[in-house]
mmCIF file of C-alpha atoms and ligand atoms in Angstrom:
data_model
loop_
_atom_site.group_PDB
_atom_site.id
_atom_site.type_symbol
_atom_site.label_atom_id
_atom_site.label_comp_id
_atom_site.label_asym_id
_atom_site.label_seq_id
_atom_site.Cartn_x
_atom_site.Cartn_y
_atom_site.Cartn_z
ATOM 1 C CA MET U 30 0.000 0.000 0.000
ATOM 2 C CA ALA U 31 1.172 3.535 -0.733
ATOM 3 C CA GLU U 32 2.629 5.126 2.409
ATOM 4 C CA LYS U 33 0.147 8.019 2.298
ATOM 5 C CA LYS U 34 -2.249 9.099 -0.418
ATOM 6 C CA LEU U 35 -0.618 11.893 -2.423
ATOM 7 C CA SER U 36 -2.320 15.258 -2.686
ATOM 8 C CA ARG U 37 -2.174 17.677 -5.617
ATOM 9 C CA TRP U 38 0.467 19.602 -3.661
ATOM 10 C CA ASP U 39 2.607 16.473 -3.281
ATOM 11 C CA LEU U 40 2.333 16.009 -7.052
ATOM 12 C CA GLN U 41 3.267 19.654 -7.569
ATOM 13 C CA LYS U 42 6.275 19.277 -5.235
ATOM 14 C CA MET U 43 7.378 16.210 -7.189
ATOM 15 C CA LYS U 44 7.391 18.290 -10.382
ATOM 16 C CA ASP U 45 9.247 21.120 -8.678
ATOM 17 C CA SER U 46 11.907 18.728 -7.351
ATOM 18 C CA ARG U 47 12.034 16.787 -10.644
ATOM 19 C CA LYS U 48 10.890 13.557 -9.019
ATOM 20 C CA LYS U 49 9.032 11.429 -11.570
ATOM 21 C CA VAL U 50 5.427 10.423 -10.997
ATOM 22 C CA VAL U 51 4.540 6.907 -12.144
ATOM 23 C CA TRP U 52 0.956 5.916 -12.727
ATOM 24 C CA ILE U 53 -1.083 3.278 -14.452
ATOM 25 C CA THR U 54 -4.671 2.592 -15.439
ATOM 26 C CA ALA U 55 -6.905 0.180 -13.528
ATOM 27 C CA TYR U 56 -10.512 -0.776 -14.153
ATOM 28 C CA ASP U 57 -11.243 -3.259 -11.365
ATOM 29 C CA TYR U 58 -10.612 -4.075 -7.718
ATOM 30 C CA TRP U 59 -7.750 -6.517 -8.125
ATOM 31 C CA THR U 60 -5.725 -4.510 -10.665
ATOM 32 C CA ALA U 61 -6.118 -1.443 -8.452
ATOM 33 C CA SER U 62 -4.883 -3.357 -5.415
ATOM 34 C CA PHE U 63 -1.869 -4.643 -7.381
ATOM 35 C CA ALA U 64 -1.124 -1.090 -8.578
ATOM 36 C CA GLU U 65 -1.227 0.176 -5.024
ATOM 37 C CA LYS U 66 0.980 -2.680 -3.781
ATOM 38 C CA ALA U 67 3.457 -1.858 -6.566
ATOM 39 C CA GLY U 68 3.641 1.699 -5.202
ATOM 40 C CA MET U 69 1.980 3.585 -8.073
ATOM 41 C CA ASP U 70 1.640 7.316 -7.330
ATOM 42 C CA MET U 71 -1.719 7.566 -9.092
ATOM 43 C CA ILE U 72 -4.288 5.389 -10.851
ATOM 44 C CA LEU U 73 -6.378 6.399 -13.867
ATOM 45 C CA VAL U 74 -9.736 4.724 -14.376
ATOM 46 C CA GLY U 75 -9.431 5.397 -18.090
ATOM 47 C CA ASP U 76 -12.213 5.230 -20.624
ATOM 48 C CA SER U 77 -9.735 2.868 -22.317
ATOM 49 C CA LEU U 78 -11.804 0.379 -20.309
ATOM 50 C CA GLY U 79 -13.996 0.377 -23.428
ATOM 51 C CA MET U 80 -11.257 -1.512 -25.262
ATOM 52 C CA CYS U 81 -9.480 -3.230 -22.379
ATOM 53 C CA VAL U 82 -12.564 -4.538 -20.556
ATOM 54 C CA TYR U 83 -15.584 -4.332 -22.873
ATOM 55 C CA GLY U 84 -13.933 -5.200 -26.199
ATOM 56 C CA TYR U 85 -15.165 -2.083 -28.077
ATOM 57 C CA ASP U 86 -12.876 -0.857 -30.843
ATOM 58 C CA GLY U 87 -12.607 2.625 -29.297
ATOM 59 C CA THR U 88 -13.613 4.725 -26.293
ATOM 60 C CA VAL U 89 -16.649 6.454 -27.825
ATOM 61 C CA PRO U 90 -19.297 3.909 -26.649
ATOM 62 C CA VAL U 91 -18.196 4.113 -22.993
ATOM 63 C CA THR U 92 -20.878 5.522 -20.681
ATOM 64 C CA MET U 93 -20.774 7.552 -17.501
ATOM 65 C CA ASP U 94 -22.366 4.669 -15.565
ATOM 66 C CA GLN U 95 -19.662 2.231 -16.716
ATOM 67 C CA CYS U 96 -16.956 4.683 -15.613
ATOM 68 C CA ILE U 97 -18.616 5.088 -12.208
ATOM 69 C CA TYR U 98 -18.948 1.305 -11.607
ATOM 70 C CA HIS U 99 -15.309 0.707 -12.479
ATOM 71 C CA SER U 100 -14.107 3.696 -10.448
ATOM 72 C CA GLU U 101 -15.997 2.403 -7.391
ATOM 73 C CA ALA U 102 -14.214 -0.950 -7.696
ATOM 74 C CA VAL U 103 -10.842 0.752 -8.159
ATOM 75 C CA ARG U 104 -11.442 2.976 -5.138
ATOM 76 C CA ARG U 105 -12.132 -0.119 -3.013
ATOM 77 C CA GLY U 106 -8.973 -1.807 -4.304
ATOM 78 C CA ALA U 107 -6.687 1.179 -3.771
ATOM 79 C CA ALA U 108 -8.019 3.217 -0.869
ATOM 80 C CA GLY U 109 -4.616 4.827 -0.292
ATOM 81 C CA THR U 110 -3.864 5.936 -3.851
ATOM 82 C CA PHE U 111 -4.785 9.125 -5.756
ATOM 83 C CA VAL U 112 -7.439 8.035 -8.275
ATOM 84 C CA VAL U 113 -8.355 9.976 -11.432
ATOM 85 C CA GLY U 114 -11.704 9.280 -13.129
ATOM 86 C CA ASP U 115 -11.818 9.710 -16.903
ATOM 87 C CA MET U 116 -14.800 11.645 -18.264
ATOM 88 C CA PRO U 117 -16.246 9.570 -21.158
ATOM 89 C CA PHE U 118 -17.422 10.856 -24.530
ATOM 90 C CA LEU U 119 -20.423 13.223 -24.257
ATOM 91 C CA SER U 120 -20.186 13.470 -20.473
ATOM 92 C CA TYR U 121 -18.711 17.004 -20.751
ATOM 93 C CA GLN U 122 -18.925 18.176 -24.384
ATOM 94 C CA VAL U 123 -22.691 18.797 -24.459
ATOM 95 C CA SER U 124 -22.865 21.569 -21.850
ATOM 96 C CA ILE U 125 -20.958 23.100 -18.982
ATOM 97 C CA GLU U 126 -23.749 22.145 -16.559
ATOM 98 C CA LYS U 127 -23.576 18.504 -17.631
ATOM 99 C CA ALA U 128 -19.789 18.540 -17.276
ATOM 100 C CA VAL U 129 -19.965 19.806 -13.677
ATOM 101 C CA GLU U 130 -22.740 17.342 -12.819
ATOM 102 C CA ASN U 131 -20.830 14.353 -14.213
ATOM 103 C CA ALA U 132 -17.558 15.387 -12.591
ATOM 104 C CA GLY U 133 -19.549 15.617 -9.359
ATOM 105 C CA ARG U 134 -20.944 12.087 -9.864
ATOM 106 C CA PHE U 135 -17.387 10.740 -10.074
ATOM 107 C CA HIS U 136 -16.646 12.331 -6.706
ATOM 108 C CA LYS U 137 -19.931 11.587 -4.921
ATOM 109 C CA GLU U 138 -20.518 8.041 -6.175
ATOM 110 C CA ALA U 139 -16.998 6.711 -6.724
ATOM 111 C CA GLY U 140 -14.859 8.828 -4.395
ATOM 112 C CA VAL U 141 -12.233 9.768 -6.994
ATOM 113 C CA ASP U 142 -9.639 12.443 -6.213
ATOM 114 C CA ALA U 143 -9.736 14.169 -9.614
ATOM 115 C CA ILE U 144 -11.222 13.872 -13.082
ATOM 116 C CA LYS U 145 -9.577 14.047 -16.500
ATOM 117 C CA LEU U 146 -11.070 15.285 -19.741
ATOM 118 C CA GLU U 147 -9.813 15.490 -23.315
ATOM 119 C CA GLY U 148 -9.326 18.579 -25.450
ATOM 120 C CA GLY U 149 -7.629 21.965 -25.644
ATOM 121 C CA LYS U 150 -9.072 25.470 -25.703
ATOM 122 C CA ARG U 151 -12.523 24.249 -26.620
ATOM 123 C CA VAL U 152 -12.991 22.490 -23.255
ATOM 124 C CA CYS U 153 -11.527 25.293 -21.131
ATOM 125 C CA PRO U 154 -14.983 26.599 -20.089
ATOM 126 C CA GLN U 155 -15.731 23.118 -18.702
ATOM 127 C CA ILE U 156 -12.343 22.945 -16.928
ATOM 128 C CA ARG U 157 -13.008 26.360 -15.359
ATOM 129 C CA ALA U 158 -16.520 25.420 -14.219
ATOM 130 C CA ILE U 159 -15.522 22.033 -12.729
ATOM 131 C CA SER U 160 -12.576 23.622 -11.010
ATOM 132 C CA ASP U 161 -14.796 26.424 -9.675
ATOM 133 C CA GLY U 162 -17.033 23.620 -8.383
ATOM 134 C CA GLY U 163 -14.170 22.635 -6.064
ATOM 135 C CA MET U 164 -12.909 19.625 -8.032
ATOM 136 C CA LEU U 165 -9.470 18.846 -9.426
ATOM 137 C CA VAL U 166 -9.302 18.661 -13.219
ATOM 138 C CA MET U 167 -6.541 17.156 -15.348
ATOM 139 C CA GLY U 168 -6.361 18.155 -19.015
ATOM 140 C CA HIS U 169 -5.475 15.712 -21.819
ATOM 141 C CA ILE U 170 -4.062 16.855 -25.180
ATOM 142 C CA GLY U 171 -2.205 15.353 -28.147
ATOM 143 C CA LEU U 172 -3.824 12.144 -29.263
ATOM 144 C CA THR U 173 -7.284 12.391 -27.745
ATOM 145 C CA PRO U 174 -8.960 9.051 -28.491
ATOM 146 C CA GLN U 175 -12.534 10.360 -28.138
ATOM 147 C CA SER U 176 -11.942 12.592 -31.184
ATOM 148 C CA SER U 177 -9.854 10.082 -33.150
ATOM 149 C CA GLY U 178 -12.330 10.489 -36.026
ATOM 150 C CA GLN U 179 -11.462 14.179 -36.322
ATOM 151 C CA LEU U 180 -7.756 13.414 -35.913
ATOM 152 C CA GLY U 181 -7.910 10.859 -38.735
ATOM 153 C CA GLY U 182 -7.250 7.857 -36.477
ATOM 154 C CA PHE U 183 -5.110 6.926 -33.485
ATOM 155 C CA LYS U 184 -2.134 8.968 -34.714
ATOM 156 C CA ALA U 185 0.783 10.831 -33.126
ATOM 157 C CA GLN U 186 0.119 14.591 -32.825
ATOM 158 C CA GLY U 187 2.203 17.782 -32.781
ATOM 159 C CA ARG U 188 4.779 16.599 -35.313
ATOM 160 C CA THR U 189 4.980 19.897 -37.256
ATOM 161 C CA ALA U 190 6.018 23.265 -35.798
ATOM 162 C CA GLU U 191 2.526 24.653 -36.362
ATOM 163 C CA ALA U 192 0.782 21.675 -34.743
ATOM 164 C CA ALA U 193 3.250 21.740 -31.841
ATOM 165 C CA LYS U 194 2.625 25.482 -31.297
ATOM 166 C CA GLU U 195 -1.114 24.779 -31.248
ATOM 167 C CA LEU U 196 -0.590 22.142 -28.529
ATOM 168 C CA ILE U 197 1.548 24.529 -26.462
ATOM 169 C CA ASP U 198 -1.192 27.187 -26.736
ATOM 170 C CA ASP U 199 -3.790 24.591 -25.679
ATOM 171 C CA ALA U 200 -1.620 23.588 -22.709
ATOM 172 C CA LYS U 201 -1.314 27.206 -21.546
ATOM 173 C CA ALA U 202 -5.075 27.735 -21.864
ATOM 174 C CA ILE U 203 -5.764 24.559 -19.845
ATOM 175 C CA GLN U 204 -3.478 25.720 -17.035
ATOM 176 C CA GLU U 205 -5.074 29.171 -17.155
ATOM 177 C CA ALA U 206 -8.541 27.572 -16.872
ATOM 178 C CA GLY U 207 -7.584 26.011 -13.532
ATOM 179 C CA ALA U 208 -6.362 22.474 -14.313
ATOM 180 C CA PHE U 209 -4.014 21.033 -11.674
ATOM 181 C CA ALA U 210 -2.134 18.815 -14.166
ATOM 182 C CA LEU U 211 -1.980 17.903 -17.836
ATOM 183 C CA LEU U 212 -1.586 14.594 -19.673
ATOM 184 C CA VAL U 213 0.069 14.653 -23.107
ATOM 185 C CA GLU U 214 -0.451 11.627 -25.359
ATOM 186 C CA ALA U 215 1.500 10.461 -28.436
ATOM 187 C CA VAL U 216 3.498 13.613 -29.083
ATOM 188 C CA PRO U 217 7.251 13.925 -29.888
ATOM 189 C CA PRO U 218 9.406 14.211 -26.725
ATOM 190 C CA GLU U 219 10.741 17.675 -27.675
ATOM 191 C CA VAL U 220 7.206 19.049 -27.860
ATOM 192 C CA CYS U 221 6.210 17.489 -24.542
ATOM 193 C CA GLY U 222 9.443 18.870 -23.050
ATOM 194 C CA LYS U 223 8.516 22.395 -24.196
ATOM 195 C CA ILE U 224 5.042 22.015 -22.692
ATOM 196 C CA ARG U 225 6.592 20.734 -19.472
ATOM 197 C CA ASP U 226 8.976 23.702 -19.288
ATOM 198 C CA THR U 227 6.239 26.205 -20.153
ATOM 199 C CA LEU U 228 3.698 25.108 -17.557
ATOM 200 C CA ALA U 229 3.929 25.476 -13.797
ATOM 201 C CA ILE U 230 1.562 22.511 -13.254
ATOM 202 C CA PRO U 231 2.746 18.885 -13.650
ATOM 203 C CA VAL U 232 2.793 17.529 -17.219
ATOM 204 C CA TYR U 233 2.533 13.754 -17.631
ATOM 205 C CA SER U 234 3.272 11.650 -20.673
ATOM 206 C CA ILE U 235 1.773 8.616 -22.287
ATOM 207 C CA GLY U 236 3.803 8.098 -25.429
ATOM 208 C CA ALA U 237 5.297 11.601 -25.219
ATOM 209 C CA GLY U 238 8.837 10.825 -24.063
ATOM 210 C CA GLU U 239 10.882 11.081 -20.912
ATOM 211 C CA GLN U 240 11.005 14.863 -20.502
ATOM 212 C CA ALA U 241 7.605 14.905 -18.806
ATOM 213 C CA ASP U 242 7.061 15.072 -15.053
ATOM 214 C CA GLY U 243 5.842 11.476 -15.020
ATOM 215 C CA GLN U 244 4.670 8.534 -17.074
ATOM 216 C CA LEU U 245 1.302 6.834 -17.486
ATOM 217 C CA MET U 246 0.827 3.382 -19.000
ATOM 218 C CA ILE U 247 -2.209 1.194 -19.617
ATOM 219 C CA SER U 248 -2.224 -1.731 -17.165
ATOM 220 C CA SER U 249 -3.380 -4.247 -19.800
ATOM 221 C CA ASP U 250 -0.382 -3.255 -21.940
ATOM 222 C CA VAL U 251 2.166 -3.419 -19.102
ATOM 223 C CA ALA U 252 0.887 -6.850 -18.063
ATOM 224 C CA GLY U 253 0.594 -8.079 -21.669
ATOM 225 C CA VAL U 254 -3.129 -8.799 -21.473
ATOM 226 C CA PHE U 255 -4.423 -6.584 -24.293
ATOM 227 C CA GLN U 256 -3.817 -8.267 -27.643
ATOM 228 C CA ALA U 257 -5.830 -6.319 -30.244
ATOM 229 C CA PHE U 258 -2.960 -3.910 -31.063
ATOM 230 C CA THR U 259 0.203 -2.503 -29.479
ATOM 231 C CA PRO U 260 0.957 1.217 -29.844
ATOM 232 C CA LYS U 261 4.606 2.178 -30.542
ATOM 233 C CA PHE U 262 5.002 3.695 -27.066
ATOM 234 C CA VAL U 263 4.036 0.531 -25.183
ATOM 235 C CA LYS U 264 6.534 -1.604 -23.299
ATOM 236 C CA LYS U 265 5.129 -4.985 -22.259
ATOM 237 C CA TYR U 266 6.633 -6.148 -18.977
ATOM 238 C CA GLU U 267 4.817 -9.486 -18.885
ATOM 239 C CA ASN U 268 2.833 -11.762 -21.137
ATOM 240 C CA LEU U 269 -0.172 -12.499 -18.957
ATOM 241 C CA ALA U 270 -2.352 -13.316 -21.970
ATOM 242 C CA GLU U 271 -0.143 -16.284 -22.851
ATOM 243 C CA LYS U 272 0.240 -17.313 -19.208
ATOM 244 C CA THR U 273 -3.524 -17.162 -18.616
ATOM 245 C CA ILE U 274 -4.361 -19.118 -21.774
ATOM 246 C CA ASN U 275 -1.811 -21.756 -20.711
ATOM 247 C CA ALA U 276 -3.375 -21.962 -17.235
ATOM 248 C CA PHE U 277 -6.888 -22.364 -18.704
ATOM 249 C CA SER U 278 -5.669 -25.056 -21.133
ATOM 250 C CA GLU U 279 -3.931 -26.995 -18.340
ATOM 251 C CA TYR U 280 -7.102 -26.829 -16.254
ATOM 252 C CA LYS U 281 -9.129 -28.218 -19.148
ATOM 253 C CA ASP U 282 -6.557 -30.922 -19.793
ATOM 254 C CA ASP U 283 -6.534 -31.935 -16.106
ATOM 255 C CA VAL U 284 -10.342 -32.291 -15.986
ATOM 256 C CA VAL U 285 -10.569 -34.212 -19.243
ATOM 257 C CA ASN U 286 -7.797 -36.572 -18.123
ATOM 258 C CA GLY U 287 -9.066 -37.091 -14.557
ATOM 259 C CA ARG U 288 -6.284 -35.170 -12.801
ATOM 260 C CA PHE U 289 -8.618 -32.520 -11.324
ATOM 261 C CA PRO U 290 -10.261 -32.307 -8.858
ATOM 262 C CA GLU U 291 -8.119 -34.386 -6.485
ATOM 263 C CA ASP U 292 -9.121 -35.564 -3.028
ATOM 264 C CA LYS U 293 -7.536 -32.465 -1.466
ATOM 265 C CA HIS U 294 -9.910 -30.217 -3.435
ATOM 266 C CA THR U 295 -13.104 -31.856 -2.061
ATOM 267 C CA TYR U 296 -15.181 -31.550 1.143
ATOM 268 C CA LYS U 297 -15.677 -34.563 3.463
ATOM 269 C CA MET U 298 -19.068 -35.674 4.771
ATOM 270 C CA VAL U 299 -19.522 -35.711 8.525
ATOM 271 C CA GLU U 300 -18.403 -39.124 9.928
ATOM 272 C CA GLY U 301 -21.161 -41.781 9.561
ATOM 273 C CA GLU U 302 -23.490 -39.496 7.555
ATOM 274 C CA LEU U 303 -22.910 -41.253 4.225
ATOM 275 C CA ASP U 304 -24.247 -44.559 5.636
ATOM 276 C CA LYS U 305 -27.287 -42.688 6.979
ATOM 277 C CA LEU U 306 -27.876 -41.075 3.607
ATOM 278 C CA ASN U 307 -27.669 -44.452 1.883
ATOM 279 C CA GLN U 308 -30.315 -45.774 4.333
ATOM 280 C CA LEU U 309 -32.536 -42.753 3.599
ATOM 281 C CA LEU U 310 -32.256 -43.347 -0.113
ATOM 282 C CA LYS U 311 -33.297 -47.031 0.092
HETATM 283 O O1 KIV M 412 -8.498 6.146 -21.154
HETATM 284 C C1 KIV M 412 -7.290 6.143 -20.924
HETATM 285 O O2 KIV M 412 -6.711 5.177 -20.405
HETATM 286 C C2 KIV M 412 -6.543 7.327 -21.301
HETATM 287 C C3 KIV M 412 -5.123 7.115 -21.672
HETATM 288 C C4 KIV M 412 -5.038 6.520 -23.025
HETATM 289 C C5 KIV M 412 -4.384 8.367 -21.608
HETATM 290 O O3 KIV M 412 -7.094 8.379 -21.366
#
């Protein structure tokens, strides 16, 4: 378990003292508890759960209710870790009122410590309103999966000077609107480095290089569970998919060949009760 749940000020101090923040996604109780035991600084209940848990081919179908259920489970699994809830598609774009209400649901129903939402200048009114509502907001720019249609797919962003300048302007506007931190996804390291140096708030990377104040990775990628595709920025530290399939196959093989269950896996009847049962059944 983490020694003490970090606060936004601890995260800010870590940036100021150039101590890296390491965080990971989790969508359920057990992954969250493993993340906490591994000493993660933060956990994101990402809308990537659409792909990693529900098997959708993107994040767009994910609903607010799904995010709340999964965040509740994560909160129970990692009571001592800073948890960020990810606002799903259409939970904040439709209106400022809806954005504040849904951010509030994350806090009231799932007990998260902060919420994250995607987009640059165009979501700054929402960031301002949620922040004015007393909640911590993290911005998310670069590759923003909820608008992958507009971006022309799941593609790296900010690769030209003009696009990079646009991202830096978005980052400044997000900080100005009251965000406590920013996540930058799939952007060249130099661009993320410039954003990091420009902003006073912490800037985290997923696929945006090592110059950021910390790194986020998707738990299903780190553990080698997710098999549909592997982005360039992913490092798999395990191959749990293969290990799990092997375990399931061995289990099947054992049953089919009479090796499971063994005596040690069964319950014993109370002494003398089997004879009585046989009498009753006569
Ligand atoms: O949903 C998520 O896990 C995310 C990451 C891809 C940054 O937002």
